[in-house]
């Protein structure tokens, strides 16, 4: 299969085949007998040529009969011609069982391309992507392993889907990363993004420990035009360096803080470190960076009280205390201004009836932002890869 997505760009061809050629038992038996006789010799070229002529005349079933013996012997040209005839709707055959029976022998005969074709179909990518009608995850390894050993890209990609797809009963992220790397190195762009996401979905400690590997995948995905992966590269590089200095746990939480900063979520980053991570290294780092960036006004009041309480004798505690004092001065200034306004209003209106100014009981930061970015790829995946930052 040169590309399992190309069929999407083709219109459905009207099938105009005579009933005598397609459905009469005598005609079918005659075609199969001729194919078996003419295509049993070693020279398969004329047989394939005759099948292509039949295909041009829209004699699709007869063409498949002539191509089958050649494909079973591992003749690549025959296999490339027969799989669409057997599987794609416009040819009117749609016979998955026959496809697998033929490709069992073709793959065993040593045709790596045939192994890759069969592995893709078993993984659910039969040229009309995605097409699950003929998919069978149990068959993927049968074709995918020998095909990928023969450096067939489609076979390696099918093995990646076997271990990466959420619906696959054989899902195994560690194995998926192995095939993602090989497919990515062979130039399949979706594989690079999937590899990064597979590592990103692992436990926080494992993700941090494998951050250098995630960085490699993200750099490749960025190189293929996935801008959301490009945006994460600086923070991933910092994470990989911090693991050696701080250990995976602290480095991971500091990475999440940096991710929040990348989207100007200053208060949310501090709140994550204080309330969700409850991590000393990330809390110290978050409050220091927010102060350096001049964004202390975005930090939640309660988070400042918590930092002041637990880090009172450190730089973090001092920064929180300074910000709380600043807000207290502002509150007092506002209280005095409101009182002055009330008194002026009372003097101008005579007897004053009403209440003093009202204020909210504390600072409220902007809502946290959860950002999900999706990238649509051309290629064997033929779909969209989403990544949560």
Coordinates of C-alpha atoms in Angstrom, one line a residue:
X1 CA 0.0 0.0 0.0
X2 CA 1.7 3.2 -1.1
X3 CA -0.6 5.2 1.2
X4 CA -3.6 3.9 3.1
X5 CA -5.2 7.4 3.0
X6 CA -5.1 8.1 -0.7
X7 CA -8.5 6.5 -1.3
X8 CA -10.2 9.4 0.5
X9 CA -9.3 11.6 -2.5
X10 CA -10.8 9.3 -5.1
X11 CA -14.5 9.4 -6.1
X12 CA -16.4 6.2 -5.9
X13 CA -16.3 4.6 -9.3
X14 CA -19.5 3.3 -10.7
X15 CA -19.2 -0.4 -11.2
X16 CA -20.5 -1.5 -14.5
X17 CA -19.7 -5.2 -14.8
X18 CA -22.0 -7.6 -16.7
X19 CA -23.9 -10.1 -14.7
X20 CA -22.5 -12.9 -16.8
X21 CA -18.9 -11.9 -15.9
X22 CA -19.6 -11.5 -12.2
X23 CA -22.2 -13.8 -11.0
X24 CA -22.7 -16.8 -13.3
X25 CA -21.0 -19.8 -11.7
X26 CA -19.7 -21.0 -15.1
X27 CA -18.0 -17.7 -15.8
X28 CA -16.4 -17.6 -12.4
X29 CA -15.2 -21.2 -12.7
X30 CA -13.7 -20.5 -16.1
X31 CA -11.9 -17.4 -14.9
X32 CA -10.4 -19.2 -11.9
X33 CA -9.3 -22.2 -14.1
X34 CA -7.7 -19.9 -16.6
X35 CA -5.9 -18.0 -13.9
X36 CA -4.6 -21.2 -12.2
X37 CA -3.4 -22.4 -15.6
X38 CA -1.8 -19.3 -16.9
X39 CA -0.3 -18.0 -13.6
X40 CA 1.2 -21.1 -12.2
X41 CA 4.5 -20.7 -14.0
X42 CA 7.5 -18.8 -12.6
X43 CA 7.0 -15.9 -15.0
X44 CA 4.3 -13.8 -13.4
X45 CA 4.8 -10.7 -15.5
X46 CA 2.3 -11.5 -18.3
X47 CA -0.2 -12.7 -15.7
X48 CA -0.1 -9.3 -13.9
X49 CA -0.3 -7.5 -17.2
X50 CA -3.4 -9.4 -18.2
X51 CA -5.0 -8.7 -14.8
X52 CA -4.3 -5.0 -15.2
X53 CA -6.0 -5.1 -18.6
X54 CA -9.0 -6.8 -17.0
X55 CA -9.0 -4.1 -14.3
X56 CA -9.0 -1.4 -17.0
X57 CA -12.1 -3.1 -18.5
X58 CA -13.7 -3.1 -15.0
X59 CA -13.5 -6.9 -14.9
X60 CA -12.5 -6.7 -11.2
X61 CA -13.2 -10.2 -10.1
X62 CA -11.4 -11.8 -13.0
X63 CA -8.5 -9.4 -12.4
X64 CA -8.3 -10.5 -8.8
X65 CA -8.3 -14.2 -9.8
X66 CA -5.3 -13.6 -12.1
X67 CA -3.4 -11.5 -9.5
X68 CA -3.9 -14.0 -6.6
X69 CA -1.4 -16.7 -7.6
X70 CA 1.3 -14.1 -8.2
X71 CA 0.7 -12.4 -4.9
X72 CA 0.7 -15.6 -3.0
X73 CA 4.2 -16.2 -4.4
X74 CA 5.3 -12.8 -3.0
X75 CA 5.3 -10.9 -6.3
X76 CA 5.1 -7.3 -5.1
X77 CA 3.4 -5.9 -8.2
X78 CA 0.6 -8.4 -7.9
X79 CA 0.1 -7.7 -4.2
X80 CA 0.0 -4.0 -4.7
X81 CA -2.7 -4.4 -7.3
X82 CA -4.9 -7.0 -5.6
X83 CA -5.5 -5.5 -2.1
X84 CA -7.6 -2.6 -3.3
X85 CA -9.7 -5.0 -5.5
X86 CA -10.4 -7.2 -2.5
X87 CA -11.1 -4.5 0.1
X88 CA -12.2 -1.2 -1.4
X89 CA -15.9 -0.7 -1.9
X90 CA -15.8 0.6 -5.5
X91 CA -14.6 -2.8 -6.8
X92 CA -17.6 -4.7 -5.3
X93 CA -15.7 -7.6 -3.8
X94 CA -15.0 -6.7 -0.1
X95 CA -13.6 -10.1 0.9
X96 CA -11.4 -9.8 4.0
X97 CA -11.0 -13.5 4.5
X98 CA -9.6 -14.0 1.0
X99 CA -7.3 -11.0 1.5
X100 CA -5.8 -12.6 4.7
X101 CA -5.5 -16.0 3.1
X102 CA -3.5 -14.6 0.2
X103 CA -1.3 -12.3 2.3
X104 CA -0.5 -15.1 4.7
X105 CA 1.4 -16.7 1.9
X106 CA 2.7 -13.5 0.4
X107 CA 4.2 -12.4 3.7
X108 CA 5.6 -15.8 4.4
X109 CA 7.2 -15.8 1.0
X110 CA 9.4 -12.9 2.1
X111 CA 7.6 -9.8 0.6
X112 CA 8.0 -7.2 3.4
X113 CA 5.6 -4.9 1.6
X114 CA 2.9 -7.5 1.7
X115 CA 3.6 -8.0 5.4
X116 CA 3.1 -4.3 5.9
X117 CA -0.1 -4.2 3.8
X118 CA -1.6 -7.0 5.8
X119 CA -0.5 -5.5 9.2
X120 CA -2.1 -2.1 8.3
X121 CA -5.3 -3.8 7.4
X122 CA -5.3 -5.8 10.6
X123 CA -4.7 -2.6 12.5
X124 CA -7.7 -0.9 10.9
X125 CA -6.1 1.0 8.0
X126 CA -7.1 -0.6 4.7
X127 CA -6.9 2.4 2.3
X128 CA -10.2 4.0 3.3
X129 CA -8.8 5.3 6.6
X130 CA -9.9 4.5 9.2
X131 CA -11.7 1.3 8.2
X132 CA -12.3 -1.2 11.0
X133 CA -14.4 -3.6 8.9
X134 CA -11.4 -5.9 8.3
X135 CA -9.3 -5.0 11.4
X136 CA -8.2 -7.8 13.7
X137 CA -5.6 -6.8 16.3
X138 CA -4.8 -10.5 16.9
X139 CA -3.3 -10.6 13.4
X140 CA -1.1 -7.5 13.5
X141 CA 1.9 -9.2 15.0
X142 CA 1.8 -12.0 12.5
X143 CA 2.5 -9.6 9.7
X144 CA 3.9 -6.6 11.5
X145 CA 6.9 -8.2 13.2
X146 CA 8.5 -9.8 10.1
X147 CA 7.6 -6.7 8.0
X148 CA 9.1 -4.3 10.5
X149 CA 12.2 -6.5 10.8
X150 CA 12.5 -6.0 7.0
X151 CA 12.2 -2.2 7.6
X152 CA 8.8 -1.8 6.0
X153 CA 7.4 1.4 7.3
X154 CA 3.8 0.3 7.1
X155 CA 4.5 -2.8 9.2
X156 CA 6.3 -0.7 11.9
X157 CA 3.4 1.8 12.0
X158 CA 0.9 -1.0 12.4
X159 CA 2.9 -2.4 15.3
X160 CA 2.8 1.1 16.8
X161 CA -1.0 1.2 16.5
X162 CA -1.2 -2.3 18.1
X163 CA 0.5 -1.1 21.2
X164 CA -0.7 2.6 21.3
X165 CA -4.4 2.5 20.4
X166 CA -6.6 2.8 23.4
X167 CA -9.0 0.2 22.0
X168 CA -6.3 -2.4 21.4
X169 CA -6.4 -5.3 23.8
X170 CA -2.6 -5.4 23.4
X171 CA -2.0 -1.8 24.4
X172 CA 1.5 -1.4 25.9
X173 CA 3.0 2.1 26.0
X174 CA 6.6 0.9 26.5
X175 CA 6.4 -1.3 23.4
X176 CA 4.5 1.5 21.6
X177 CA 7.4 3.9 22.2
X178 CA 9.8 1.4 20.6
X179 CA 7.8 1.2 17.4
X180 CA 7.0 4.9 17.5
X181 CA 10.8 5.7 17.4
X182 CA 11.4 3.4 14.5
X183 CA 8.5 4.7 12.5
X184 CA 9.4 8.3 13.4
X185 CA 13.0 7.7 12.3
X186 CA 11.6 6.3 9.0
X187 CA 9.8 9.6 8.4
X188 CA 6.2 8.9 9.5
X189 CA 5.1 12.2 11.2
X190 CA 2.2 10.9 13.3
X191 CA 4.5 8.4 14.9
X192 CA 6.6 11.2 16.4
X193 CA 3.6 12.8 18.0
X194 CA 2.3 9.5 19.3
X195 CA 5.6 8.6 20.8
X196 CA 5.8 11.9 22.7
X197 CA 2.2 11.5 23.9
X198 CA 2.8 7.9 25.0
X199 CA 5.6 9.0 27.3
X200 CA 3.6 12.0 28.5
X201 CA 0.8 9.7 29.6
X202 CA 3.1 7.6 31.8
X203 CA 3.3 8.2 35.5
X204 CA 4.8 11.6 36.5
X205 CA 8.0 10.0 37.7
X206 CA 8.5 7.9 34.6
X207 CA 7.6 10.8 32.4
X208 CA 10.3 12.9 34.1
X209 CA 12.8 10.1 33.9
X210 CA 12.1 9.7 30.2
X211 CA 11.8 13.4 29.4
X212 CA 14.9 13.4 27.2
X213 CA 13.2 10.8 25.1
X214 CA 10.0 12.8 25.0
X215 CA 12.0 15.8 24.0
X216 CA 13.4 13.8 21.0
X217 CA 9.9 12.9 19.8
X218 CA 8.6 16.4 20.3
X219 CA 11.5 17.9 18.3
X220 CA 10.7 15.5 15.5
X221 CA 7.0 16.3 15.7
X222 CA 7.8 20.0 15.7
X223 CA 10.0 19.5 12.6
X224 CA 7.0 18.0 10.8
X225 CA 4.9 21.2 11.6
X226 CA 3.1 20.4 14.8
X227 CA 3.3 23.8 16.4
X228 CA 1.9 22.7 19.8
X229 CA 4.9 20.4 20.2
X230 CA 7.2 23.3 19.3
X231 CA 5.8 25.4 22.1
X232 CA 6.7 22.7 24.7
X233 CA 10.3 22.3 23.7
X234 CA 11.9 24.9 26.0
X235 CA 10.1 23.5 29.1
X236 CA 11.0 19.9 28.1
X237 CA 14.6 20.8 27.7
X238 CA 14.6 22.4 31.2
X239 CA 12.8 19.3 32.7
X240 CA 15.4 17.0 31.3
X241 CA 18.2 19.1 32.8
X242 CA 16.4 19.4 36.2
X243 CA 16.0 15.7 36.6
X244 CA 19.7 15.3 37.3
X245 CA 19.7 18.3 39.7
X246 CA 16.4 17.9 41.6
X247 CA 15.3 14.3 40.9
X248 CA 12.3 13.3 38.8
X249 CA 9.5 14.2 41.3
X250 CA 10.6 17.8 42.0
X251 CA 11.6 18.3 38.4
X252 CA 8.1 17.2 37.1
X253 CA 6.2 19.6 39.4
X254 CA 8.5 22.5 38.3
X255 CA 7.8 21.5 34.7
X256 CA 4.1 21.9 35.3
X257 CA 4.6 25.3 36.8
X258 CA 6.6 26.3 33.7
X259 CA 3.8 25.0 31.5
X260 CA 1.4 27.3 33.3
X261 CA 3.8 30.3 32.9
X262 CA 4.0 29.6 29.2
X263 CA 0.3 30.4 29.0
X264 CA 0.5 33.4 31.3
X265 CA -1.4 31.5 34.0
X266 CA 0.7 33.0 36.9
X267 CA -1.8 32.5 39.7
X268 CA -2.7 29.0 38.5
X269 CA 0.9 27.9 38.5
X270 CA 1.4 29.0 42.1
X271 CA -1.9 27.4 43.1
X272 CA -0.8 24.1 41.5
X273 CA 2.5 24.1 43.4
X274 CA 0.8 25.0 46.7
X275 CA -2.4 23.0 46.6
X276 CA -2.1 20.2 44.1
X277 CA 1.6 19.3 44.0
X278 CA 2.2 20.4 47.6
X279 CA 5.8 20.3 46.6
X280 CA 8.4 22.5 48.3
X281 CA 10.7 22.8 45.3
X282 CA 8.0 23.8 42.9
X283 CA 6.4 26.2 45.4
X284 CA 9.6 28.0 46.1
X285 CA 10.3 28.2 42.4
X286 CA 6.8 29.3 41.4
X287 CA 6.6 32.2 43.9
X288 CA 10.1 33.4 43.1
X289 CA 9.5 33.3 39.3
X290 CA 6.1 35.1 39.7
X291 CA 7.8 37.8 41.8
X292 CA 10.7 38.2 39.2
X293 CA 8.1 38.6 36.4
X294 CA 6.2 41.2 38.4
X295 CA 3.0 39.1 38.5
X296 CA 2.4 38.8 42.2
X297 CA -0.9 40.5 41.9
X298 CA -2.2 37.3 40.2
X299 CA -1.5 35.0 43.1
X300 CA -4.5 34.0 45.2
X301 CA -4.7 35.5 48.7
X302 CA -5.1 32.2 50.4
X303 CA -2.1 30.8 48.6
X304 CA 0.0 33.8 49.9
X305 CA -1.1 33.1 53.5
X306 CA -0.1 29.4 53.1
X307 CA 3.3 30.2 51.7
X308 CA 3.9 32.8 54.4
X309 CA 3.0 30.2 57.0
X310 CA 5.1 27.3 55.8
X311 CA 8.0 29.2 54.3
X312 CA 8.1 32.2 56.7
X313 CA 11.9 32.3 57.3
X314 CA 12.8 31.8 53.6
X315 CA 12.7 33.9 50.5
X316 CA 9.4 32.4 49.5
X317 CA 7.8 33.4 52.8
X318 CA 9.2 36.9 52.6
X319 CA 7.9 37.4 49.1
X320 CA 4.4 36.3 50.2
X321 CA 4.6 38.5 53.2
X322 CA 5.6 41.6 51.1
X323 CA 2.7 41.0 48.7
X324 CA 0.2 40.6 51.6
X325 CA 1.4 43.9 53.1
X326 CA 1.1 45.6 49.8
X327 CA -2.5 44.4 49.4
X328 CA -3.3 45.5 53.0
X329 CA -2.1 49.0 52.2
X330 CA -4.2 49.0 49.1
X331 CA -7.2 47.8 51.0
X332 CA -6.7 50.5 53.6
X333 CA -6.4 53.2 51.0
X334 CA -9.5 52.0 49.3
X335 CA -11.4 51.9 52.6
X336 CA -10.4 55.4 53.3
X337 CA -11.4 56.6 49.8
X338 CA -14.8 54.9 50.1
X339 CA -15.4 56.4 53.5
X340 CA -14.5 59.9 52.2
X341 CA -16.8 59.4 49.2
X342 CA -19.6 58.3 51.6
X343 CA -19.1 61.4 53.8
X344 CA -19.1 63.7 50.8
X345 CA -22.3 62.1 49.5
X346 CA -23.9 62.5 52.9
X347 CA -23.0 66.2 53.1
X348 CA -24.3 66.9 49.7
X349 CA -27.6 65.0 50.1
X350 CA -28.4 66.0 53.7
X351 CA -29.3 63.0 55.9
X352 CA -27.5 60.0 54.5
X353 CA -29.3 56.7 54.4
X354 CA -27.3 53.7 53.2
X355 CA -24.3 51.6 53.9
X356 CA -20.7 52.0 53.3
X357 CA -18.8 50.7 50.3
X358 CA -18.6 47.0 49.8
X359 CA -15.7 45.0 48.5
X360 CA -15.1 41.4 47.8
X361 CA -13.4 39.6 50.7
X362 CA -10.1 39.0 49.0
X363 CA -8.2 38.8 45.7
X364 CA -9.6 36.4 43.1
X365 CA -7.2 35.2 40.4
X366 CA -8.3 34.6 36.8
X367 CA -9.5 31.0 36.2
X368 CA -7.0 28.4 35.4
X369 CA -6.6 27.5 31.8
X370 CA -6.6 23.9 30.5
X371 CA -5.2 23.9 27.0
X372 CA -5.7 21.0 24.5
X373 CA -4.1 21.4 21.1
X374 CA -4.7 19.1 18.2
X375 CA -2.7 18.6 15.0
X376 CA -4.0 16.9 11.9
X377 CA -1.4 14.8 10.0
X378 CA -1.2 13.3 6.5
X379 CA 0.2 9.9 6.5
X380 CA -0.5 6.3 7.6
X381 CA -2.3 7.6 10.7
X382 CA -4.6 9.8 8.7
X383 CA -6.1 11.5 11.6
X384 CA -5.7 14.0 14.4
X385 CA -3.3 13.8 17.4
X386 CA -4.2 15.8 20.4
X387 CA -1.9 16.8 23.1
X388 CA -2.8 18.3 26.5
X389 CA -0.3 20.9 27.8

